[in-house]
PDB file of C-alpha atoms in Angstrom:
ATOM      1  CA  MET A 674     -48.037  -8.232 -45.514  1.00 55.00           C
ATOM      2  CA  PRO A 675     -48.507  -5.410 -42.963  1.00 58.00           C
ATOM      3  CA  GLU A 676     -48.415  -1.826 -44.145  1.00 63.00           C
ATOM      4  CA  PRO A 677     -45.036  -0.042 -43.772  1.00 65.00           C
ATOM      5  CA  GLY A 678     -44.732   1.197 -40.206  1.00 64.00           C
ATOM      6  CA  GLY A 679     -47.475  -1.160 -39.028  1.00 68.00           C
ATOM      7  CA  THR A 680     -47.144  -3.568 -36.127  1.00 73.00           C
ATOM      8  CA  MET A 681     -45.533  -6.978 -36.675  1.00 82.00           C
ATOM      9  CA  PHE A 682     -47.231  -8.606 -33.706  1.00 87.00           C
ATOM     10  CA  SER A 683     -50.517  -8.982 -31.896  1.00 86.00           C
ATOM     11  CA  LEU A 684     -51.239  -8.871 -28.174  1.00 88.00           C
ATOM     12  CA  LYS A 685     -53.604 -11.042 -26.196  1.00 87.00           C
ATOM     13  CA  ASN A 686     -54.179 -11.762 -22.533  1.00 85.00           C
ATOM     14  CA  LEU A 687     -53.116 -14.983 -20.900  1.00 83.00           C
ATOM     15  CA  SER A 688     -55.868 -17.542 -20.698  1.00 77.00           C
ATOM     16  CA  SER A 689     -57.126 -18.175 -17.173  1.00 74.00           C
ATOM     17  CA  ASN A 690     -55.410 -21.556 -17.269  1.00 72.00           C
ATOM     18  CA  ARG A 691     -52.042 -19.950 -18.120  1.00 80.00           C
ATOM     19  CA  LEU A 692     -52.649 -17.107 -15.654  1.00 81.00           C
ATOM     20  CA  PHE A 693     -53.096 -19.609 -12.826  1.00 78.00           C
ATOM     21  CA  ILE A 694     -49.811 -21.295 -13.824  1.00 81.00           C
ATOM     22  CA  PHE A 695     -48.138 -17.865 -14.046  1.00 86.00           C
ATOM     23  CA  HIS A 696     -48.934 -17.128 -10.408  1.00 83.00           C
ATOM     24  CA  LEU A 697     -47.919 -20.644  -9.340  1.00 83.00           C
ATOM     25  CA  LEU A 698     -44.458 -20.297 -10.902  1.00 85.00           C
ATOM     26  CA  LYS A 699     -44.068 -16.717  -9.671  1.00 87.00           C
ATOM     27  CA  ARG A 700     -44.856 -17.867  -6.128  1.00 87.00           C
ATOM     28  CA  SER A 701     -42.341 -20.714  -6.406  1.00 87.00           C
ATOM     29  CA  GLN A 702     -39.613 -18.302  -7.516  1.00 86.00           C
ATOM     30  CA  SER A 703     -40.371 -15.588  -4.973  1.00 88.00           C
ATOM     31  CA  PHE A 704     -40.930 -17.593  -1.784  1.00 92.00           C
ATOM     32  CA  HIS A 705     -38.830 -20.732  -2.279  1.00 92.00           C
ATOM     33  CA  CYS A 706     -35.274 -21.568  -3.307  1.00 92.00           C
ATOM     34  CA  PRO A 707     -35.656 -24.389  -5.840  1.00 91.00           C
ATOM     35  CA  ILE A 708     -32.490 -26.269  -6.785  1.00 90.00           C
ATOM     36  CA  SER A 709     -32.236 -28.946  -9.466  1.00 90.00           C
ATOM     37  CA  ALA A 710     -30.140 -32.067  -9.853  1.00 91.00           C
ATOM     38  CA  GLY A 711     -30.164 -33.869 -13.208  1.00 90.00           C
ATOM     39  CA  TYR A 712     -29.470 -37.584 -13.585  1.00 92.00           C
ATOM     40  CA  GLU A 713     -29.251 -40.209 -16.317  1.00 92.00           C
ATOM     41  CA  TRP A 714     -29.861 -43.799 -15.226  1.00 95.00           C
ATOM     42  CA  ASP A 715     -29.595 -47.053 -17.148  1.00 96.00           C
ATOM     43  CA  VAL A 716     -33.024 -48.677 -16.701  1.00 96.00           C
ATOM     44  CA  GLN A 717     -32.783 -51.308 -19.437  1.00 96.00           C
ATOM     45  CA  GLU A 718     -33.651 -54.320 -17.272  1.00 96.00           C
ATOM     46  CA  VAL A 719     -36.735 -52.662 -15.783  1.00 96.00           C
ATOM     47  CA  PHE A 720     -37.769 -51.387 -19.232  1.00 95.00           C
ATOM     48  CA  ASP A 721     -37.566 -54.938 -20.599  1.00 96.00           C
ATOM     49  CA  GLU A 722     -39.611 -56.237 -17.664  1.00 96.00           C
ATOM     50  CA  MET A 723     -42.313 -53.641 -18.303  1.00 95.00           C
ATOM     51  CA  ALA A 724     -42.297 -54.490 -22.019  1.00 94.00           C
ATOM     52  CA  VAL A 725     -43.266 -58.077 -21.178  1.00 94.00           C
ATOM     53  CA  HIS A 726     -46.392 -56.797 -19.446  1.00 93.00           C
ATOM     54  CA  ARG A 727     -47.240 -54.428 -22.297  1.00 92.00           C
ATOM     55  CA  GLU A 728     -46.923 -57.273 -24.820  1.00 92.00           C
ATOM     56  CA  ARG A 729     -49.643 -59.036 -22.844  1.00 92.00           C
ATOM     57  CA  GLY A 730     -51.908 -56.050 -23.408  1.00 91.00           C
ATOM     58  CA  GLU A 731     -51.448 -54.462 -19.996  1.00 92.00           C
ATOM     59  CA  GLU A 732     -51.199 -50.672 -19.758  1.00 89.00           C
ATOM     60  CA  LEU A 733     -48.154 -50.115 -17.597  1.00 90.00           C
ATOM     61  CA  GLY A 734     -46.123 -46.928 -17.873  1.00 89.00           C
ATOM     62  CA  MET A 735     -42.870 -45.594 -16.491  1.00 92.00           C
ATOM     63  CA  THR A 736     -44.640 -42.691 -14.766  1.00 93.00           C
ATOM     64  CA  ALA A 737     -46.549 -45.023 -12.419  1.00 94.00           C
ATOM     65  CA  PHE A 738     -43.300 -46.766 -11.487  1.00 96.00           C
ATOM     66  CA  ILE A 739     -41.539 -43.445 -10.843  1.00 96.00           C
ATOM     67  CA  ILE A 740     -44.370 -42.211  -8.608  1.00 96.00           C
ATOM     68  CA  LYS A 741     -44.270 -45.409  -6.561  1.00 97.00           C
ATOM     69  CA  ALA A 742     -40.483 -45.416  -6.229  1.00 97.00           C
ATOM     70  CA  MET A 743     -40.350 -41.746  -5.196  1.00 97.00           C
ATOM     71  CA  GLY A 744     -43.084 -42.316  -2.628  1.00 97.00           C
ATOM     72  CA  ASP A 745     -40.994 -45.032  -1.010  1.00 97.00           C
ATOM     73  CA  VAL A 746     -37.923 -42.777  -1.085  1.00 97.00           C
ATOM     74  CA  LEU A 747     -39.773 -40.071   0.832  1.00 97.00           C
ATOM     75  CA  LYS A 748     -40.737 -42.558   3.514  1.00 96.00           C
ATOM     76  CA  GLU A 749     -37.012 -43.185   3.992  1.00 96.00           C
ATOM     77  CA  GLU A 750     -36.032 -39.507   3.616  1.00 96.00           C
ATOM     78  CA  PRO A 751     -38.822 -37.551   5.369  1.00 95.00           C
ATOM     79  CA  ARG A 752     -36.961 -34.218   5.238  1.00 95.00           C
ATOM     80  CA  LEU A 753     -37.889 -34.058   1.550  1.00 96.00           C
ATOM     81  CA  ASN A 754     -41.529 -34.809   2.375  1.00 97.00           C
ATOM     82  CA  ALA A 755     -42.098 -31.260   3.584  1.00 96.00           C
ATOM     83  CA  ARG A 756     -42.988 -27.797   2.348  1.00 95.00           C
ATOM     84  CA  LEU A 757     -42.287 -24.217   3.364  1.00 95.00           C
ATOM     85  CA  PHE A 758     -45.102 -21.848   4.329  1.00 96.00           C
ATOM     86  CA  TYR A 759     -45.115 -18.258   5.579  1.00 95.00           C
ATOM     87  CA  SER A 760     -47.077 -16.680   8.383  1.00 92.00           C
ATOM     88  CA  PHE A 761     -49.038 -13.451   7.902  1.00 89.00           C
ATOM     89  CA  TRP A 762     -45.917 -11.590   9.127  1.00 91.00           C
ATOM     90  CA  GLY A 763     -43.648 -13.432   6.706  1.00 91.00           C
ATOM     91  CA  THR A 764     -42.131 -15.892   9.187  1.00 95.00           C
ATOM     92  CA  PRO A 765     -41.111 -19.115   7.389  1.00 95.00           C
ATOM     93  CA  ARG A 766     -42.468 -22.380   8.780  1.00 95.00           C
ATOM     94  CA  ILE A 767     -41.946 -25.973   7.634  1.00 95.00           C
ATOM     95  CA  ALA A 768     -44.914 -28.337   7.306  1.00 95.00           C
ATOM     96  CA  MET A 769     -43.759 -31.943   7.787  1.00 96.00           C
ATOM     97  CA  TYR A 770     -46.314 -34.252   6.194  1.00 96.00           C
ATOM     98  CA  ASP A 771     -47.499 -37.441   7.874  1.00 95.00           C
ATOM     99  CA  HIS A 772     -48.582 -38.878   4.513  1.00 96.00           C
ATOM    100  CA  VAL A 773     -46.811 -39.412   1.198  1.00 97.00           C
ATOM    101  CA  SER A 774     -49.119 -38.198  -1.575  1.00 97.00           C
ATOM    102  CA  CYS A 775     -48.256 -37.273  -5.138  1.00 96.00           C
ATOM    103  CA  SER A 776     -49.495 -34.395  -7.253  1.00 93.00           C
ATOM    104  CA  THR A 777     -49.204 -34.958 -10.991  1.00 92.00           C
ATOM    105  CA  VAL A 778     -50.885 -33.807 -14.184  1.00 83.00           C
ATOM    106  CA  VAL A 779     -52.495 -35.430 -17.191  1.00 79.00           C
ATOM    107  CA  ALA A 780     -52.440 -33.574 -20.509  1.00 75.00           C
ATOM    108  CA  ARG A 781     -55.851 -33.312 -22.206  1.00 77.00           C
ATOM    109  CA  THR A 782     -57.401 -31.125 -24.902  1.00 76.00           C
ATOM    110  CA  ASN A 783     -60.533 -29.175 -23.988  1.00 73.00           C
ATOM    111  CA  SER A 784     -63.516 -28.347 -26.215  1.00 73.00           C
ATOM    112  CA  ALA A 785     -61.830 -25.106 -27.343  1.00 74.00           C
ATOM    113  CA  GLY A 786     -58.826 -27.035 -28.669  1.00 76.00           C
ATOM    114  CA  GLU A 787     -56.511 -25.773 -25.918  1.00 72.00           C
ATOM    115  CA  GLU A 788     -54.177 -28.311 -24.368  1.00 74.00           C
ATOM    116  CA  ILE A 789     -54.676 -28.149 -20.624  1.00 72.00           C
ATOM    117  CA  LEU A 790     -53.061 -29.933 -17.722  1.00 73.00           C
ATOM    118  CA  ILE A 791     -55.528 -31.704 -15.480  1.00 79.00           C
ATOM    119  CA  PRO A 792     -54.156 -31.936 -11.912  1.00 83.00           C
ATOM    120  CA  MET A 793     -54.627 -35.094  -9.934  1.00 89.00           C
ATOM    121  CA  VAL A 794     -53.468 -36.166  -6.484  1.00 93.00           C
ATOM    122  CA  ILE A 795     -52.667 -39.774  -5.675  1.00 95.00           C
ATOM    123  CA  LYS A 796     -53.048 -40.166  -1.938  1.00 96.00           C
ATOM    124  CA  ASN A 797     -50.813 -42.376   0.229  1.00 96.00           C
ATOM    125  CA  VAL A 798     -48.556 -43.573  -2.580  1.00 96.00           C
ATOM    126  CA  ASP A 799     -46.543 -45.678  -0.145  1.00 94.00           C
ATOM    127  CA  GLN A 800     -49.683 -47.763   0.502  1.00 96.00           C
ATOM    128  CA  LEU A 801     -50.403 -48.420  -3.198  1.00 97.00           C
ATOM    129  CA  SER A 802     -48.980 -50.837  -5.743  1.00 97.00           C
ATOM    130  CA  ILE A 803     -47.682 -49.838  -9.177  1.00 97.00           C
ATOM    131  CA  ARG A 804     -50.819 -51.290 -10.770  1.00 96.00           C
ATOM    132  CA  ASP A 805     -53.002 -49.237  -8.403  1.00 97.00           C
ATOM    133  CA  ILE A 806     -51.239 -46.057  -9.470  1.00 96.00           C
ATOM    134  CA  GLN A 807     -51.399 -46.945 -13.161  1.00 95.00           C
ATOM    135  CA  ALA A 808     -55.153 -47.545 -12.902  1.00 94.00           C
ATOM    136  CA  MET A 809     -55.636 -44.036 -11.484  1.00 93.00           C
ATOM    137  CA  LEU A 810     -53.529 -42.441 -14.228  1.00 91.00           C
ATOM    138  CA  SER A 811     -55.403 -44.364 -16.919  1.00 89.00           C
ATOM    139  CA  GLU A 812     -58.751 -43.245 -15.519  1.00 87.00           C
ATOM    140  CA  TYR A 813     -57.762 -39.583 -15.824  1.00 85.00           C
ATOM    141  CA  LYS A 814     -56.542 -40.122 -19.381  1.00 81.00           C
ATOM    142  CA  ASN A 815     -59.670 -41.886 -20.573  1.00 80.00           C
ATOM    143  CA  THR A 816     -62.573 -40.441 -18.563  1.00 81.00           C
ATOM    144  CA  ASP A 817     -64.751 -37.789 -20.200  1.00 77.00           C
ATOM    145  CA  LEU A 818     -63.082 -34.460 -19.573  1.00 74.00           C
ATOM    146  CA  GLU A 819     -66.109 -32.704 -18.092  1.00 72.00           C
ATOM    147  CA  ALA A 820     -66.705 -35.629 -15.744  1.00 71.00           C
ATOM    148  CA  LEU A 821     -63.363 -35.283 -14.038  1.00 69.00           C
ATOM    149  CA  GLU A 822     -63.738 -33.766 -10.581  1.00 53.00           C
ATOM    150  CA  ALA A 823     -60.371 -32.001 -10.886  1.00 49.00           C
ATOM    151  CA  HIS A 824     -61.506 -30.300 -14.088  1.00 50.00           C
ATOM    152  CA  THR A 825     -64.978 -29.335 -12.925  1.00 45.00           C
ATOM    153  CA  SER A 826     -63.890 -27.957  -9.542  1.00 52.00           C
ATOM    154  CA  LYS A 827     -60.263 -27.308  -8.597  1.00 46.00           C
ATOM    155  CA  ALA A 828     -58.993 -27.180 -12.173  1.00 45.00           C
ATOM    156  CA  LYS A 829     -61.349 -24.528 -13.558  1.00 51.00           C
ATOM    157  CA  PRO A 830     -59.486 -21.238 -13.151  1.00 53.00           C
ATOM    158  CA  LYS A 831     -61.357 -19.895 -16.191  1.00 54.00           C
ATOM    159  CA  ASN A 832     -64.318 -19.245 -13.880  1.00 62.00           C
ATOM    160  CA  LEU A 833     -62.255 -17.167 -11.459  1.00 70.00           C
ATOM    161  CA  PRO A 834     -61.454 -13.439 -11.737  1.00 76.00           C
ATOM    162  CA  HIS A 835     -57.820 -12.393 -11.531  1.00 76.00           C
ATOM    163  CA  PHE A 836     -57.969 -11.043  -7.982  1.00 80.00           C
ATOM    164  CA  ILE A 837     -59.448 -14.340  -6.735  1.00 82.00           C
ATOM    165  CA  ILE A 838     -56.619 -16.287  -8.371  1.00 80.00           C
ATOM    166  CA  LYS A 839     -54.105 -14.025  -6.598  1.00 83.00           C
ATOM    167  CA  LEU A 840     -55.925 -14.522  -3.301  1.00 87.00           C
ATOM    168  CA  LEU A 841     -55.847 -18.296  -3.757  1.00 86.00           C
ATOM    169  CA  HIS A 842     -52.095 -18.263  -4.268  1.00 86.00           C
ATOM    170  CA  TYR A 843     -51.678 -16.121  -1.154  1.00 90.00           C
ATOM    171  CA  ARG A 844     -53.598 -18.760   0.808  1.00 92.00           C
ATOM    172  CA  PHE A 845     -51.490 -21.528  -0.772  1.00 91.00           C
ATOM    173  CA  ARG A 846     -48.262 -19.963   0.500  1.00 92.00           C
ATOM    174  CA  THR A 847     -49.503 -19.004   3.978  1.00 94.00           C
ATOM    175  CA  ASP A 848     -52.077 -21.580   5.058  1.00 94.00           C
ATOM    176  CA  PRO A 849     -50.969 -25.248   5.312  1.00 94.00           C
ATOM    177  CA  ALA A 850     -54.474 -26.392   6.262  1.00 95.00           C
ATOM    178  CA  PHE A 851     -55.960 -24.681   3.187  1.00 93.00           C
ATOM    179  CA  SER A 852     -53.308 -26.198   0.913  1.00 92.00           C
ATOM    180  CA  GLU A 853     -53.881 -29.623   2.433  1.00 93.00           C
ATOM    181  CA  LYS A 854     -57.638 -29.356   1.895  1.00 91.00           C
ATOM    182  CA  ILE A 855     -57.512 -28.054  -1.674  1.00 88.00           C
ATOM    183  CA  VAL A 856     -54.433 -29.895  -2.999  1.00 88.00           C
ATOM    184  CA  GLY A 857     -53.320 -32.429  -0.409  1.00 92.00           C
ATOM    185  CA  SER A 858     -50.016 -33.553  -1.915  1.00 94.00           C
ATOM    186  CA  SER A 859     -46.581 -33.758  -0.310  1.00 96.00           C
ATOM    187  CA  PHE A 860     -44.547 -34.086  -3.537  1.00 96.00           C
ATOM    188  CA  ALA A 861     -45.031 -33.830  -7.294  1.00 94.00           C
ATOM    189  CA  VAL A 862     -44.103 -35.817 -10.395  1.00 93.00           C
ATOM    190  CA  SER A 863     -44.349 -34.383 -13.892  1.00 86.00           C
ATOM    191  CA  SER A 864     -45.616 -36.720 -16.604  1.00 76.00           C
ATOM    192  CA  VAL A 865     -43.839 -35.362 -19.672  1.00 72.00           C
ATOM    193  CA  ILE A 866     -41.470 -38.223 -20.520  1.00 76.00           C
ATOM    194  CA  GLN A 867     -40.376 -38.039 -24.157  1.00 74.00           C
ATOM    195  CA  THR A 868     -38.784 -40.900 -26.074  1.00 75.00           C
ATOM    196  CA  ASP A 869     -35.770 -40.673 -28.360  1.00 70.00           C
ATOM    197  CA  THR A 870     -34.900 -37.063 -27.602  1.00 70.00           C
ATOM    198  CA  GLY A 871     -31.673 -35.310 -26.717  1.00 69.00           C
ATOM    199  CA  LEU A 872     -33.258 -33.621 -23.714  1.00 68.00           C
ATOM    200  CA  CYS A 873     -31.987 -35.235 -20.502  1.00 62.00           C
ATOM    201  CA  SER A 874     -33.285 -33.036 -17.669  1.00 61.00           C
ATOM    202  CA  GLY A 875     -34.637 -29.595 -16.923  1.00 66.00           C
ATOM    203  CA  HIS A 876     -35.401 -27.069 -14.218  1.00 69.00           C
ATOM    204  CA  ALA A 877     -38.702 -25.583 -13.152  1.00 73.00           C
ATOM    205  CA  PRO A 878     -39.395 -23.578 -10.006  1.00 77.00           C
ATOM    206  CA  SER A 879     -41.377 -25.662  -7.556  1.00 85.00           C
ATOM    207  CA  ASN A 880     -42.737 -25.138  -4.052  1.00 88.00           C
ATOM    208  CA  GLN A 881     -42.324 -28.790  -3.029  1.00 92.00           C
ATOM    209  CA  THR A 882     -40.080 -31.744  -3.813  1.00 94.00           C
ATOM    210  CA  SER A 883     -40.693 -32.536  -7.482  1.00 93.00           C
ATOM    211  CA  LEU A 884     -39.499 -34.986 -10.098  1.00 92.00           C
ATOM    212  CA  PHE A 885     -39.272 -34.141 -13.790  1.00 89.00           C
ATOM    213  CA  PRO A 886     -38.726 -37.299 -15.868  1.00 88.00           C
ATOM    214  CA  MET A 887     -37.745 -35.809 -19.213  1.00 83.00           C
ATOM    215  CA  MET A 888     -36.577 -38.529 -21.576  1.00 88.00           C
ATOM    216  CA  LEU A 889     -36.345 -42.270 -22.081  1.00 90.00           C
ATOM    217  CA  SER A 890     -33.991 -42.946 -24.960  1.00 90.00           C
ATOM    218  CA  ASP A 891     -31.426 -45.334 -26.354  1.00 91.00           C
ATOM    219  CA  ARG A 892     -27.928 -44.239 -25.369  1.00 90.00           C
ATOM    220  CA  VAL A 893     -24.483 -45.758 -25.710  1.00 92.00           C
ATOM    221  CA  VAL A 894     -23.236 -46.430 -22.192  1.00 91.00           C
ATOM    222  CA  VAL A 895     -20.672 -48.650 -20.521  1.00 92.00           C
ATOM    223  CA  HIS A 896     -22.296 -51.933 -19.489  1.00 91.00           C
ATOM    224  CA  ASP A 897     -20.271 -54.804 -18.050  1.00 91.00           C
ATOM    225  CA  GLY A 898     -17.135 -52.971 -19.095  1.00 92.00           C
ATOM    226  CA  LYS A 899     -18.146 -52.609 -22.751  1.00 94.00           C
ATOM    227  CA  PRO A 900     -20.023 -50.026 -24.861  1.00 95.00           C
ATOM    228  CA  ALA A 901     -23.671 -50.991 -25.282  1.00 94.00           C
ATOM    229  CA  VAL A 902     -26.927 -49.387 -26.434  1.00 95.00           C
ATOM    230  CA  ARG A 903     -29.208 -49.204 -23.400  1.00 95.00           C
ATOM    231  CA  LYS A 904     -32.429 -47.513 -22.325  1.00 94.00           C
ATOM    232  CA  VAL A 905     -31.494 -44.440 -20.297  1.00 93.00           C
ATOM    233  CA  LEU A 906     -33.898 -42.385 -18.183  1.00 93.00           C
ATOM    234  CA  GLY A 907     -33.128 -38.674 -17.844  1.00 91.00           C
ATOM    235  CA  ILE A 908     -34.707 -37.170 -14.745  1.00 92.00           C
ATOM    236  CA  GLY A 909     -34.544 -33.935 -12.773  1.00 91.00           C
ATOM    237  CA  LEU A 910     -35.039 -33.702  -9.017  1.00 93.00           C
ATOM    238  CA  VAL A 911     -36.120 -30.284  -7.711  1.00 93.00           C
ATOM    239  CA  THR A 912     -36.095 -29.482  -3.999  1.00 94.00           C
ATOM    240  CA  ASP A 913     -36.395 -26.379  -1.831  1.00 94.00           C
ATOM    241  CA  HIS A 914     -32.949 -25.360  -0.592  1.00 94.00           C
ATOM    242  CA  PHE A 915     -34.608 -23.497   2.282  1.00 94.00           C
ATOM    243  CA  ILE A 916     -35.582 -26.918   3.670  1.00 95.00           C
ATOM    244  CA  VAL A 917     -32.933 -29.408   2.532  1.00 94.00           C
ATOM    245  CA  ASP A 918     -29.220 -29.444   1.774  1.00 93.00           C
ATOM    246  CA  GLY A 919     -27.239 -30.952  -1.054  1.00 91.00           C
ATOM    247  CA  ARG A 920     -26.436 -34.110   0.901  1.00 94.00           C
ATOM    248  CA  ASP A 921     -30.166 -34.767   1.332  1.00 95.00           C
ATOM    249  CA  VAL A 922     -30.661 -34.510  -2.419  1.00 94.00           C
ATOM    250  CA  ILE A 923     -27.729 -36.811  -3.200  1.00 95.00           C
ATOM    251  CA  ARG A 924     -28.890 -39.403  -0.677  1.00 96.00           C
ATOM    252  CA  ALA A 925     -32.475 -39.339  -1.968  1.00 96.00           C
ATOM    253  CA  ALA A 926     -31.333 -39.571  -5.589  1.00 96.00           C
ATOM    254  CA  GLY A 927     -29.165 -42.563  -4.744  1.00 97.00           C
ATOM    255  CA  LEU A 928     -32.138 -44.326  -3.169  1.00 97.00           C
ATOM    256  CA  LEU A 929     -34.332 -43.518  -6.152  1.00 97.00           C
ATOM    257  CA  GLU A 930     -31.735 -44.801  -8.620  1.00 97.00           C
ATOM    258  CA  SER A 931     -31.393 -48.090  -6.759  1.00 97.00           C
ATOM    259  CA  LYS A 932     -35.163 -48.627  -6.995  1.00 97.00           C
ATOM    260  CA  MET A 933     -35.554 -47.466 -10.603  1.00 96.00           C
ATOM    261  CA  ARG A 934     -32.862 -49.872 -11.807  1.00 96.00           C
ATOM    262  CA  SER A 935     -34.032 -52.890  -9.802  1.00 97.00           C
ATOM    263  CA  VAL A 936     -36.209 -55.554 -11.424  1.00 97.00           C
ATOM    264  CA  ALA A 937     -36.610 -57.174  -7.999  1.00 97.00           C
ATOM    265  CA  TYR A 938     -38.012 -53.934  -6.568  1.00 97.00           C
ATOM    266  CA  PHE A 939     -40.335 -53.512  -9.548  1.00 97.00           C
ATOM    267  CA  ARG A 940     -41.717 -57.022  -9.178  1.00 96.00           C
ATOM    268  CA  SER A 941     -42.159 -56.640  -5.420  1.00 96.00           C
ATOM    269  CA  LYS A 942     -44.206 -53.435  -5.855  1.00 97.00           C
ATOM    270  CA  LEU A 943     -46.256 -54.446  -8.870  1.00 95.00           C
ATOM    271  CA  ASP A 944     -49.176 -55.781  -6.844  1.00 93.00           C
ATOM    272  CA  GLN A 945     -48.197 -54.914  -3.279  1.00 88.00           C
ATOM    273  CA  ALA A 946     -47.423 -51.656  -1.539  1.00 81.00           C
TER     274      ALA A 946
END
């Protein structure tokens, strides 16, 4: 027990990994207008179809399917495949991307025991199959941590002093060419799906169109006019209101739902782009 009048807490600095994330979120809040839309979709048929493949020993996850489906949505809704940048004088400019590439993260534990998020970019998602995407995700989950290029180069903020991290984030918000070279994504998908949880969606500031799949759980829903226990996917869609309007979000979400609930779409994209 601490002595009477002593402190009941301890202070420590943010790790370089958390400091980098701090500036990323601060930039997203200060220079963008992120809005969120939360959805719950019945994906039982697709879940059952994926289970057949897993029973055969194939590694096939919902995240790979979501990335593929969202990539196809952005080809149909290009206004969401864009990002806001600012000139040196603060003039806002929109970068419209000619490619559909996804930024995501894979959770790993480093040698110090700290859980870190390893960033990865999957280029030209619209030209890949679901199996192609899954293979890339699996590689990042299973490859030796120090061997990952993202960890040894772009994902090593621990080697950077604070003022360099701040300078990097300034470049990220003002220089589209720099952002394209260093990151190179046009949208993002979080990979934090939890099973059997009450959490259905969430909000996080983002500087580009982002998906946050939060839960995949059994829920009682109306199916064929009757109550039934079904697999329900809870997902959040975050966009920049400076670039798109509510009708764009609703239209894109409708397209995504139609793909996420379709076994025919899943089968057609399993091996072909």
